[in-house]
PDB file of C-alpha atoms in Angstrom:
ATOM      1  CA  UNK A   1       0.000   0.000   0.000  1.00 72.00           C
ATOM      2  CA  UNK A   2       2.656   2.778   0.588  1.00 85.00           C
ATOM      3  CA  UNK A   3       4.349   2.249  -1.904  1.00 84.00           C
ATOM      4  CA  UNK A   4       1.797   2.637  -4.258  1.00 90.00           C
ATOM      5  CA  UNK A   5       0.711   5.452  -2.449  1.00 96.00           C
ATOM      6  CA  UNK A   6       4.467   6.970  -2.827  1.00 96.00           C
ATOM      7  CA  UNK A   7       4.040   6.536  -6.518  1.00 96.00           C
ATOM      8  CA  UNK A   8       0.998   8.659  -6.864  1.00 96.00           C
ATOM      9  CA  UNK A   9       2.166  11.317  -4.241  1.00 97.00           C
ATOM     10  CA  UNK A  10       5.255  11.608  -6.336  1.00 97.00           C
ATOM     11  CA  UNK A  11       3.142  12.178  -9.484  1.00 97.00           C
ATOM     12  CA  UNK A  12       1.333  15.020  -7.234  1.00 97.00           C
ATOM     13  CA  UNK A  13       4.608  16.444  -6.443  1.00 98.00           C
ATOM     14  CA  UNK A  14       6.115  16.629 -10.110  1.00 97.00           C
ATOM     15  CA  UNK A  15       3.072  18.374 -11.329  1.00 94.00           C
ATOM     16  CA  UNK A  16       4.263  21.668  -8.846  1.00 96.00           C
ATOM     17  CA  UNK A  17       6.717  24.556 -10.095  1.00 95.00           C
ATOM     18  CA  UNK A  18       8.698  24.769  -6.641  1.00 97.00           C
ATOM     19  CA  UNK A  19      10.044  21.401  -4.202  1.00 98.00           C
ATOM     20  CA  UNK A  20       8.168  19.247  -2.093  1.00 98.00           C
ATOM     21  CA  UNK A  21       9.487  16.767   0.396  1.00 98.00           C
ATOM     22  CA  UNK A  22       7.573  14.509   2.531  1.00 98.00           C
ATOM     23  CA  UNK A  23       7.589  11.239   4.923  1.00 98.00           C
ATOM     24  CA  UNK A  24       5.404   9.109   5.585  1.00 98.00           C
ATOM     25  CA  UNK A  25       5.076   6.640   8.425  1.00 98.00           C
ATOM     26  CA  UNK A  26       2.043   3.575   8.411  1.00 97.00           C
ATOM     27  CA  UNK A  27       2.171   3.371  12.443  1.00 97.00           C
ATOM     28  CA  UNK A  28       0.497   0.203  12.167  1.00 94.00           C
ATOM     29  CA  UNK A  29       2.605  -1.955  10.225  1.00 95.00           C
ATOM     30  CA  UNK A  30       6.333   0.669  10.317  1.00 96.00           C
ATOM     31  CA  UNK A  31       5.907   0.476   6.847  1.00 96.00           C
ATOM     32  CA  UNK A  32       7.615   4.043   5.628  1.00 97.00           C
ATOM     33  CA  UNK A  33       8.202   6.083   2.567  1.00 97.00           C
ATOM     34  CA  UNK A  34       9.273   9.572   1.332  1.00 98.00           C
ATOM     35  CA  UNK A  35      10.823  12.329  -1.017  1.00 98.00           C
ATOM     36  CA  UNK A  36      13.780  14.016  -0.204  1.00 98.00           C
ATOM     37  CA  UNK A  37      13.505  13.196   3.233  1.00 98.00           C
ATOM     38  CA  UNK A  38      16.455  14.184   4.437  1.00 98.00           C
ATOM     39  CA  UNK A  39      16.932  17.489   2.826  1.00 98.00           C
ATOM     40  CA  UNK A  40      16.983  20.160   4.735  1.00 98.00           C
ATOM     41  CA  UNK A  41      14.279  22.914   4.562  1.00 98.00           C
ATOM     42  CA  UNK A  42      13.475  25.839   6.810  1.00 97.00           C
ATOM     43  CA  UNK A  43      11.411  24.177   9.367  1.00 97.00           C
ATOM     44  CA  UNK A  44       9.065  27.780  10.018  1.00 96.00           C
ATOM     45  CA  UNK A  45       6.430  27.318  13.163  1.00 96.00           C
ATOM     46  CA  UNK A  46       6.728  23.277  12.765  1.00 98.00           C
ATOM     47  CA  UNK A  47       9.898  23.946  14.960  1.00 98.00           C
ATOM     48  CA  UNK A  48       7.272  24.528  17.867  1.00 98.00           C
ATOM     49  CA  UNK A  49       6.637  20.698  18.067  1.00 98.00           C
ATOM     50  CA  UNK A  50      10.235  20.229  19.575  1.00 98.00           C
ATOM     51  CA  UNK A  51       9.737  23.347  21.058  1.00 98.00           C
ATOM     52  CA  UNK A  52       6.887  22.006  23.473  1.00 98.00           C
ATOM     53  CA  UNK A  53       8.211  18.830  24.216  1.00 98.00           C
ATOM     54  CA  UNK A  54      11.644  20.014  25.576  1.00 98.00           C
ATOM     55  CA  UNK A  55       9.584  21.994  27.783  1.00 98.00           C
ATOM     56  CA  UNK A  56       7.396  18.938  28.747  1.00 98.00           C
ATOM     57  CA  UNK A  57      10.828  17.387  29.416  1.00 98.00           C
ATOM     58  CA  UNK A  58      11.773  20.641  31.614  1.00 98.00           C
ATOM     59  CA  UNK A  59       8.853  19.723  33.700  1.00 98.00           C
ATOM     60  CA  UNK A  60       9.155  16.045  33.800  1.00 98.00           C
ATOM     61  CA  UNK A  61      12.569  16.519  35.504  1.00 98.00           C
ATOM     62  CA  UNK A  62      10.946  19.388  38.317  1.00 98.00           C
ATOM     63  CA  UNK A  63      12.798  22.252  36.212  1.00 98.00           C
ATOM     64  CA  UNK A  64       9.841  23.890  34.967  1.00 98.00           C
ATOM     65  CA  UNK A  65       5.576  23.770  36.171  1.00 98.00           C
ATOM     66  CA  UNK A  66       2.845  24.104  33.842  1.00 98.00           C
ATOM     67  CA  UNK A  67       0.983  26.004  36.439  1.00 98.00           C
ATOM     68  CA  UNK A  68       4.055  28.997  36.814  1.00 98.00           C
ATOM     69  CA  UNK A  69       3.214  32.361  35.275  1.00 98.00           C
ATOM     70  CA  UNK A  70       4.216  33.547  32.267  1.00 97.00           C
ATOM     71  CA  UNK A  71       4.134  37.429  31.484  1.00 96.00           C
ATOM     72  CA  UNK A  72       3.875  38.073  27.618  1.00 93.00           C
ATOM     73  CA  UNK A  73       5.743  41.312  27.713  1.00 92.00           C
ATOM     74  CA  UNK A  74       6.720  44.152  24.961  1.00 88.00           C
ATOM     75  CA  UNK A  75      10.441  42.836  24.518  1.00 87.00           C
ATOM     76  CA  UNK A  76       9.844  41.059  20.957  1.00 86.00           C
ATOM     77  CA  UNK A  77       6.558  43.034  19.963  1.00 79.00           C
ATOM     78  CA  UNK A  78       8.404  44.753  16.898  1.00 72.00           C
ATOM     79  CA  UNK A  79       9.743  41.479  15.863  1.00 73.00           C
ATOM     80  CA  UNK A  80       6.804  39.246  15.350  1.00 68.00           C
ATOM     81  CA  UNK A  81       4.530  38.016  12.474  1.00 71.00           C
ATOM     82  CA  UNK A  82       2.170  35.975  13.657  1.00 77.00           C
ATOM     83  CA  UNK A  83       0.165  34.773  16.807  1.00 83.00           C
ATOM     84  CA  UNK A  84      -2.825  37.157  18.347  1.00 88.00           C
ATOM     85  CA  UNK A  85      -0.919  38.208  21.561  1.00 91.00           C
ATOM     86  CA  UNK A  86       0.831  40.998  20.160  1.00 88.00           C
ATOM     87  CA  UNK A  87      -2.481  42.834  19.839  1.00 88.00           C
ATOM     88  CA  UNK A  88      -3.186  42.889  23.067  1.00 89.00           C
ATOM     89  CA  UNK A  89      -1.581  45.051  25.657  1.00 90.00           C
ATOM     90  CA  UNK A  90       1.650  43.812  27.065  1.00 91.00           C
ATOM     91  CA  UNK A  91       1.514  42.582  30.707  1.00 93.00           C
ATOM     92  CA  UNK A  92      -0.932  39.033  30.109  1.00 94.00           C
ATOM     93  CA  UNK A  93       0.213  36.490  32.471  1.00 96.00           C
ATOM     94  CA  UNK A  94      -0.612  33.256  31.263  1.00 97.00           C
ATOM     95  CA  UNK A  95       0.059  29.636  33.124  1.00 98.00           C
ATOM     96  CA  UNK A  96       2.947  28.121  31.071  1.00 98.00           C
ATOM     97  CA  UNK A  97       0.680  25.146  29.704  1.00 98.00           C
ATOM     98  CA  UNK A  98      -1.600  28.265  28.620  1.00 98.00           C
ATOM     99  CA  UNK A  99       1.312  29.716  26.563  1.00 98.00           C
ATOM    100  CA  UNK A 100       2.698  26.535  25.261  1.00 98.00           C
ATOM    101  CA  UNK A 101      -1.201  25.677  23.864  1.00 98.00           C
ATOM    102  CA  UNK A 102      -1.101  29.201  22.099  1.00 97.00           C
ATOM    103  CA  UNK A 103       2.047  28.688  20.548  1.00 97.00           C
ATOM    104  CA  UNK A 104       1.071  25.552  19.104  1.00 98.00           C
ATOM    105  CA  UNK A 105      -2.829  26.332  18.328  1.00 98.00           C
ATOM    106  CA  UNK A 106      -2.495  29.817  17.253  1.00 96.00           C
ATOM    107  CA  UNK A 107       1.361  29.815  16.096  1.00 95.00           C
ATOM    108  CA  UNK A 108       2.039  33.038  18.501  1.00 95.00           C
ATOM    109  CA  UNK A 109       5.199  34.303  18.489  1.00 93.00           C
ATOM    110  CA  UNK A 110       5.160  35.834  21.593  1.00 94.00           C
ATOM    111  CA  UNK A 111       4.316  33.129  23.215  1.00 95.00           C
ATOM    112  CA  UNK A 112       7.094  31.398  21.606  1.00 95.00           C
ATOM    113  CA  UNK A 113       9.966  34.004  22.230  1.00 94.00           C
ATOM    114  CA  UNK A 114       9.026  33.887  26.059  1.00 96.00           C
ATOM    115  CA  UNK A 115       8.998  29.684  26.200  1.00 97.00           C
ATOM    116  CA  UNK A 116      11.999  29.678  24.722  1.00 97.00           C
ATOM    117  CA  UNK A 117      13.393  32.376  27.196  1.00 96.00           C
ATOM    118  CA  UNK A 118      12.652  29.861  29.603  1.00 97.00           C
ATOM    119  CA  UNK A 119      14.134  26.527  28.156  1.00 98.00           C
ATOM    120  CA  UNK A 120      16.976  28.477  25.836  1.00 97.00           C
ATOM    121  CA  UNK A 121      17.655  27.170  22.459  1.00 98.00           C
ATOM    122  CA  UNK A 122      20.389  24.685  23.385  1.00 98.00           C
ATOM    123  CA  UNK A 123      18.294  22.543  25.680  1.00 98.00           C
ATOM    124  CA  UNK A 124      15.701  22.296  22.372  1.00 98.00           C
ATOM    125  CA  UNK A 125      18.782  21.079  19.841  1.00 98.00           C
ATOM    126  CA  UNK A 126      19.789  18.685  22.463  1.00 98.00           C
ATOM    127  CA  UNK A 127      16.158  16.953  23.027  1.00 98.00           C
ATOM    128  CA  UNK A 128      16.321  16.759  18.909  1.00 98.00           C
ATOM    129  CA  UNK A 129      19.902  15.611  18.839  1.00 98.00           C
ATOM    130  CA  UNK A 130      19.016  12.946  21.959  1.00 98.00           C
ATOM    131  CA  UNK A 131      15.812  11.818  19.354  1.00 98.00           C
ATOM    132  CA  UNK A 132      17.929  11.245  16.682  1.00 98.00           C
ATOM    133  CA  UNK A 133      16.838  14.289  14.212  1.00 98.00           C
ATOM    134  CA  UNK A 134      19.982  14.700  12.660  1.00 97.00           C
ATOM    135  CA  UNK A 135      18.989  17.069   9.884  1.00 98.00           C
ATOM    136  CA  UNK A 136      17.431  19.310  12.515  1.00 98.00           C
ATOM    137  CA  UNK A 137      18.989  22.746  14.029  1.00 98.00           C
ATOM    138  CA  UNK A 138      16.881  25.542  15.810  1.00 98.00           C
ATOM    139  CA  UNK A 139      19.235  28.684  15.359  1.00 96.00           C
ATOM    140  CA  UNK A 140      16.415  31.351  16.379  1.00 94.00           C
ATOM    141  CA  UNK A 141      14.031  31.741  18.788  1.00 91.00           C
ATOM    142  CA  UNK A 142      12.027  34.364  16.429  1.00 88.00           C
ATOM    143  CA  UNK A 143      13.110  33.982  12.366  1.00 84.00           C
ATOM    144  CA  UNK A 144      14.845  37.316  11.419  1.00 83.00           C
ATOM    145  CA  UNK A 145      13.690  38.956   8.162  1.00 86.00           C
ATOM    146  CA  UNK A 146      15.345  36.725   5.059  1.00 87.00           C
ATOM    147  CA  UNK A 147      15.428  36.983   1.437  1.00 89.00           C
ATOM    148  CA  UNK A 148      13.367  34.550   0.210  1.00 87.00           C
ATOM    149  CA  UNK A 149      16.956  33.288  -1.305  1.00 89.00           C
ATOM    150  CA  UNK A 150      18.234  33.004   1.724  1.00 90.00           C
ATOM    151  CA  UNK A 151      20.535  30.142   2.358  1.00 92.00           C
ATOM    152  CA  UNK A 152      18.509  27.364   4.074  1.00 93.00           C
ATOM    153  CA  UNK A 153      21.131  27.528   7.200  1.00 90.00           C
ATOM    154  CA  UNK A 154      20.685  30.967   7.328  1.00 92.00           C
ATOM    155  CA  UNK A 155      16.906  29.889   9.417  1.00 92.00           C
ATOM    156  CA  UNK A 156      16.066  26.800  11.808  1.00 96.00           C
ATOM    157  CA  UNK A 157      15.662  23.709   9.198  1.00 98.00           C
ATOM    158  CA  UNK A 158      14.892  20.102   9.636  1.00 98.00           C
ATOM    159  CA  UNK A 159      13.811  17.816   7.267  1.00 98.00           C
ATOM    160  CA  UNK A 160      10.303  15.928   6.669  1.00 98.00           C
ATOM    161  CA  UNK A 161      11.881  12.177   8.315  1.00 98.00           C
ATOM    162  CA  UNK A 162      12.886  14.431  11.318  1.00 98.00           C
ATOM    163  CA  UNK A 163       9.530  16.111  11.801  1.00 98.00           C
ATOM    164  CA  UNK A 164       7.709  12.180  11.096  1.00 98.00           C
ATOM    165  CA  UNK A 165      10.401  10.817  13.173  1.00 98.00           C
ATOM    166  CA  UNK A 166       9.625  13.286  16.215  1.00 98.00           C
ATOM    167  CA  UNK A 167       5.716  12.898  16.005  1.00 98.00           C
ATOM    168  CA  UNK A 168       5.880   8.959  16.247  1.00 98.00           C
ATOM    169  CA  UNK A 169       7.963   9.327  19.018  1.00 98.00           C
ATOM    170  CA  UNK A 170       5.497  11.485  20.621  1.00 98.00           C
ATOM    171  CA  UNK A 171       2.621   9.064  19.918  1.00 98.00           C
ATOM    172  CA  UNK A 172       5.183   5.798  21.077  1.00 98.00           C
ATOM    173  CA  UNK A 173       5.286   7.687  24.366  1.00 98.00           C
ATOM    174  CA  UNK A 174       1.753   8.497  24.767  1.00 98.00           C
ATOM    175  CA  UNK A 175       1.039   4.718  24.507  1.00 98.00           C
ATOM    176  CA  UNK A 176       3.481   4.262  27.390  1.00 97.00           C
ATOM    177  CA  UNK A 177       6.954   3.386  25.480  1.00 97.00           C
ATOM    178  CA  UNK A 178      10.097   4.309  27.034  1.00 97.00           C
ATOM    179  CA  UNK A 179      11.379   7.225  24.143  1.00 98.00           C
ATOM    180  CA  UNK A 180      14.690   9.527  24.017  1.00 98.00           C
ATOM    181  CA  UNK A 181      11.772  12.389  24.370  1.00 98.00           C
ATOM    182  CA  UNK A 182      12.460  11.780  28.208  1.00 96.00           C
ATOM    183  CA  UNK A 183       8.638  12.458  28.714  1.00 97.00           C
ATOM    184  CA  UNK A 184       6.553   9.999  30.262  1.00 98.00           C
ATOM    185  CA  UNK A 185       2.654   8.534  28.735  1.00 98.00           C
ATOM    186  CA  UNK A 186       0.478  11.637  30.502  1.00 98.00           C
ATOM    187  CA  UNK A 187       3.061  14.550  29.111  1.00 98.00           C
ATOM    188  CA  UNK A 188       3.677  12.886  25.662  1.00 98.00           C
ATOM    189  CA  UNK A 189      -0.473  12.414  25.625  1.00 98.00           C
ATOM    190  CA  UNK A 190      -0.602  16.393  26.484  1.00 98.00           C
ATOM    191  CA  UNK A 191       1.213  17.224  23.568  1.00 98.00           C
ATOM    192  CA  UNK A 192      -1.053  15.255  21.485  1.00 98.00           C
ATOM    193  CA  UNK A 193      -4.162  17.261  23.054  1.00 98.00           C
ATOM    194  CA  UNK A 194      -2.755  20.578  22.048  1.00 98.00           C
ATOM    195  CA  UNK A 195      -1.259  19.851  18.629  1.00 98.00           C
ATOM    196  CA  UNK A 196      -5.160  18.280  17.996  1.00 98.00           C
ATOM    197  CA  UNK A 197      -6.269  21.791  19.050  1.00 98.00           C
ATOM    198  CA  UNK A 198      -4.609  23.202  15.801  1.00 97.00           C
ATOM    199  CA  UNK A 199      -6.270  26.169  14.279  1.00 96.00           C
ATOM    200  CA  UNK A 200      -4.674  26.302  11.415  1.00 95.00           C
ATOM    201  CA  UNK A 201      -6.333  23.784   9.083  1.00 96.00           C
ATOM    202  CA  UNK A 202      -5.549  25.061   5.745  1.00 96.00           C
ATOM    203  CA  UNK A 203      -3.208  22.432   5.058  1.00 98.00           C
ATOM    204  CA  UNK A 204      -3.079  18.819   5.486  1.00 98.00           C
ATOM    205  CA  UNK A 205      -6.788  18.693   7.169  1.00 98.00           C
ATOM    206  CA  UNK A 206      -8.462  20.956   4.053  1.00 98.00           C
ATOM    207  CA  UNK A 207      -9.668  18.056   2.064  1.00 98.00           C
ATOM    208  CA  UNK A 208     -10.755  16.128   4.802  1.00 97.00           C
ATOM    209  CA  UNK A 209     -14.456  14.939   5.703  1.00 96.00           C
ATOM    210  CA  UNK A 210     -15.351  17.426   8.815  1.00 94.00           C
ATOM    211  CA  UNK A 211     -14.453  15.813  12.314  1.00 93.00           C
ATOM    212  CA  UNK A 212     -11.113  14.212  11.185  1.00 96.00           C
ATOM    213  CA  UNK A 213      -8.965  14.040  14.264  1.00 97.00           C
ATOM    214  CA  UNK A 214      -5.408  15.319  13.207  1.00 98.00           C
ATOM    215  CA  UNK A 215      -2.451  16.432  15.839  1.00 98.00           C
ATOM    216  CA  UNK A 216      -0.762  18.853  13.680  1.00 98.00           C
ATOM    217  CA  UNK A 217       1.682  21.694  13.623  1.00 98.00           C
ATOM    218  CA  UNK A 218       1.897  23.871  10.398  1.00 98.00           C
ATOM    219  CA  UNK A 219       4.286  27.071   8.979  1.00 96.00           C
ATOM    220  CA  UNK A 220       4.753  29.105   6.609  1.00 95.00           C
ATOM    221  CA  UNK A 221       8.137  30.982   6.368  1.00 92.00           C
ATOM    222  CA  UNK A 222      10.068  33.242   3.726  1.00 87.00           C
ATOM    223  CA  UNK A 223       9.436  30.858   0.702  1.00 94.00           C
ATOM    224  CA  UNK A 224       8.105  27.900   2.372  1.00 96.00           C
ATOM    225  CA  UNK A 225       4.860  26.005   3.605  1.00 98.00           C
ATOM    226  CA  UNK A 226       5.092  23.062   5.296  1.00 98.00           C
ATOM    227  CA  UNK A 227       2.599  20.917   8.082  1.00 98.00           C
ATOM    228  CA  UNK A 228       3.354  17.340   9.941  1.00 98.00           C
ATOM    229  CA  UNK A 229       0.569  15.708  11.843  1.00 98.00           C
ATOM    230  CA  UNK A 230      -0.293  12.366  13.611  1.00 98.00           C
ATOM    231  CA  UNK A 231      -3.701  10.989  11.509  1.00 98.00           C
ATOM    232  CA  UNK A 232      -6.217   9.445  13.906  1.00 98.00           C
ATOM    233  CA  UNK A 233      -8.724   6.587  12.577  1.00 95.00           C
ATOM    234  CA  UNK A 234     -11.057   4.910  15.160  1.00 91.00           C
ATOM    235  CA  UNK A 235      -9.903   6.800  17.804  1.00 92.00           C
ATOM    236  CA  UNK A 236      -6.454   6.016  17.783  1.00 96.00           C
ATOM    237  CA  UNK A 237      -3.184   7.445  15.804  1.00 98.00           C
ATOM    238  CA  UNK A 238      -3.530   5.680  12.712  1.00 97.00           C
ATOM    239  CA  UNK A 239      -0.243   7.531  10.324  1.00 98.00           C
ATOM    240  CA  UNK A 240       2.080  10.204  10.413  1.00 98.00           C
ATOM    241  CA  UNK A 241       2.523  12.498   7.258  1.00 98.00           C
ATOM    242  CA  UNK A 242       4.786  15.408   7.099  1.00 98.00           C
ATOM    243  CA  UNK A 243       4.997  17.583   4.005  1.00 98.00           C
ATOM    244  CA  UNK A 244       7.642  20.305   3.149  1.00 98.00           C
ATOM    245  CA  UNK A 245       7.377  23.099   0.558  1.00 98.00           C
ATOM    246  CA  UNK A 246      10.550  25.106  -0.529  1.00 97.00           C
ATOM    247  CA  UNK A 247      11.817  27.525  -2.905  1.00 96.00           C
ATOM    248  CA  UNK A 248       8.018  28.615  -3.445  1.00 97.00           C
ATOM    249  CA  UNK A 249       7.314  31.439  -6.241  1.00 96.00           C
ATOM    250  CA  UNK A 250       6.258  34.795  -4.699  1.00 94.00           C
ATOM    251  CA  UNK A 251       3.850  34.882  -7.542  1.00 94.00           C
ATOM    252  CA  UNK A 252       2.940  32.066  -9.840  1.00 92.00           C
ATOM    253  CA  UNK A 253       2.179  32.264 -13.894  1.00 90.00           C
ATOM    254  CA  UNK A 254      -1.490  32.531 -13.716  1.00 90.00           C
ATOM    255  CA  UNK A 255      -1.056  35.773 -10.850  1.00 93.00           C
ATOM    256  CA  UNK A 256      -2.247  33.698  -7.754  1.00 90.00           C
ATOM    257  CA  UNK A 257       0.371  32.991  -4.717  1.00 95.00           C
ATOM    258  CA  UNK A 258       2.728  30.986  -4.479  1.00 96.00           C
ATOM    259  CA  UNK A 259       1.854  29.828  -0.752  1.00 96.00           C
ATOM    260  CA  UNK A 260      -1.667  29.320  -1.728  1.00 96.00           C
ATOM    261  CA  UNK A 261      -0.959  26.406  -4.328  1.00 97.00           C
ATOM    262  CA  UNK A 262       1.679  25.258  -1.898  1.00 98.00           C
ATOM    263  CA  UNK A 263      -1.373  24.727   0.635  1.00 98.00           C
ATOM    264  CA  UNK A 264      -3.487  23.762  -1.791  1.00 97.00           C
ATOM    265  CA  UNK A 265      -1.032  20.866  -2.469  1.00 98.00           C
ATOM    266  CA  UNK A 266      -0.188  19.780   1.113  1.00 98.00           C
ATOM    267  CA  UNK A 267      -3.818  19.485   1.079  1.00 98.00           C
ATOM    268  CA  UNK A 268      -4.227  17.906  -1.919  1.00 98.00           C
ATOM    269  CA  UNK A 269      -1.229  15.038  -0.483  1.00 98.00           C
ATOM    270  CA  UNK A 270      -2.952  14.595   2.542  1.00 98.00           C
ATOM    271  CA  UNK A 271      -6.097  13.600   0.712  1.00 98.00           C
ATOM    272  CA  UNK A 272      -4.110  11.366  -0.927  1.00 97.00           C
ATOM    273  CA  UNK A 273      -2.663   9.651   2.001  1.00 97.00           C
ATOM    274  CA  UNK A 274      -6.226   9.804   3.828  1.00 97.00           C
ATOM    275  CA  UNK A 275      -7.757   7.759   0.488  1.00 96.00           C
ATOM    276  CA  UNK A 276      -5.053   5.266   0.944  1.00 94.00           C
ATOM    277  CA  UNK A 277      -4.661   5.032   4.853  1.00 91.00           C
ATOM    278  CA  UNK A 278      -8.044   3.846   6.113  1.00 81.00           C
ATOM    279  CA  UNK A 279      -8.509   1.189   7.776  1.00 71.00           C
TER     280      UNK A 279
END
């Protein structure tokens, strides 16, 4: 099944006028598959996934509580793109479990900047580098403004078998495996609650029948548009899919955006993969 499946998301790929790299991970049989899955692409708001669970490990070794206060200050205001906090007035304390859920759900930068202010960007390279994502490097804790020619280690990149890599070892924790995560079943289940609370579902859940459970984290950077989630059938994780768009036209031949096909064809993969995936 996947790799017949690989074959026709390959045909979907060749069809596009910028690169596409994906993985793809049957959880019930290991069976695997992918396109350029270890090349390196900026890894935009996706990053947040590793994000959040090196923070889940900060609490599962008493360094950090989800209850503790977070105050979403002015400090980054001038730097951020997305997330809803910075139009609100600074001083919002949130629990930390409060801001990790709006980074994830609504992308906020803010949010982000301050999590990472409390973790630091070495202890999130080391939980990837301890999981074995070897293509993976956060650099930033917000992206500076980039050309959209930028060199790809000019941002935080990781590559689609990282991202797939990273979920299933979320969801092999949240059925009670021992994982390099370092997160035990209730924390690793937490993170699948809030990436489930996603938002953002102009990606891989747009062509999907309404009510399809998907734990998901999606960006969008300079010239990129990318989304990895954890499909659930039945109630229970089913696949994991991640999808990476690079080098994406500003503006395409017929006048549209270039991000918009680029979502339009996550979507149009994940359909795909949800055709050939049920049970």
């Amino acid at each position: 099944m996947v790799k017949s499946l690989a074959r026709r998301l390959d045909d979907l790929c060749e069809t596009q006028p910028f690169h596409t790299g994906w993985s793809l991970l049957d959880l019930d049989t290991g069976a695997r598959a992918a396109r350029s899955g270890a090349r390196q692409v900026p890894s935009a708001s996706t990053r947040k996934v590793a994000v959040m669970m090196t923070v889940l490990r900060a609490v599962h070794e008493g360094e950090l509580d989800l209850a503790q206060r977070v105050t979403i200050d002015a400090r980054y205001r001038d730097r951020v793109f997305t997330g809803s906090l910075q139009h609100l007035e600074p001083g919002l304390s949130l629990s930390l479990r409060e801001a990790v859920t709006l980074m994830i759900i609504l992308s906020d930068n803010l949010c982000t900047a301050h999590v990472i202010d409390l973790i630091g960007l070495d202890a999130v390279n080391d939980l990837c580098d301890a999981a074995g994502l070897t293509g993976t490097r956060h650099r930033h804790a917000l992206i500076p403004p980039l050309a959209p020619d930028h060199p790809v280690d000019a941002s935080n990149v990781t590559t689609p078998d990282d991202q797939a890599r990273l979920l299933e070892l979320v969801v092999r924790g949240a059925a009670g495996e021992d994982t390099p995560l370092g997160c035990p079943k209730e924390l690793c289940s937490l993170a699948l609650d809030v990436l489930r609370g996603q938002q953002f579902r102009d990606a891989l859940p747009a062509l999907l029948p309404p009510g399809t459970e998907i734990a998901h984290k999606s960006g969008v950077g300079w010239r990129d548009v990318s989304d990895a989630g954890v499909f659930y059938a039945d109630g229970r994780p089913r696949y994991v899919l991640a999808v990476y768009t690079d080098e994406i036209p500003a503006v395409l031949p017929d006048g549209l955006p270039g991000v918009s096909r680029a979502r339009a064809h996550i979507a149009t993969l994940s359909r795909a993969c949800w055709e050939e995936m049920q049970p």
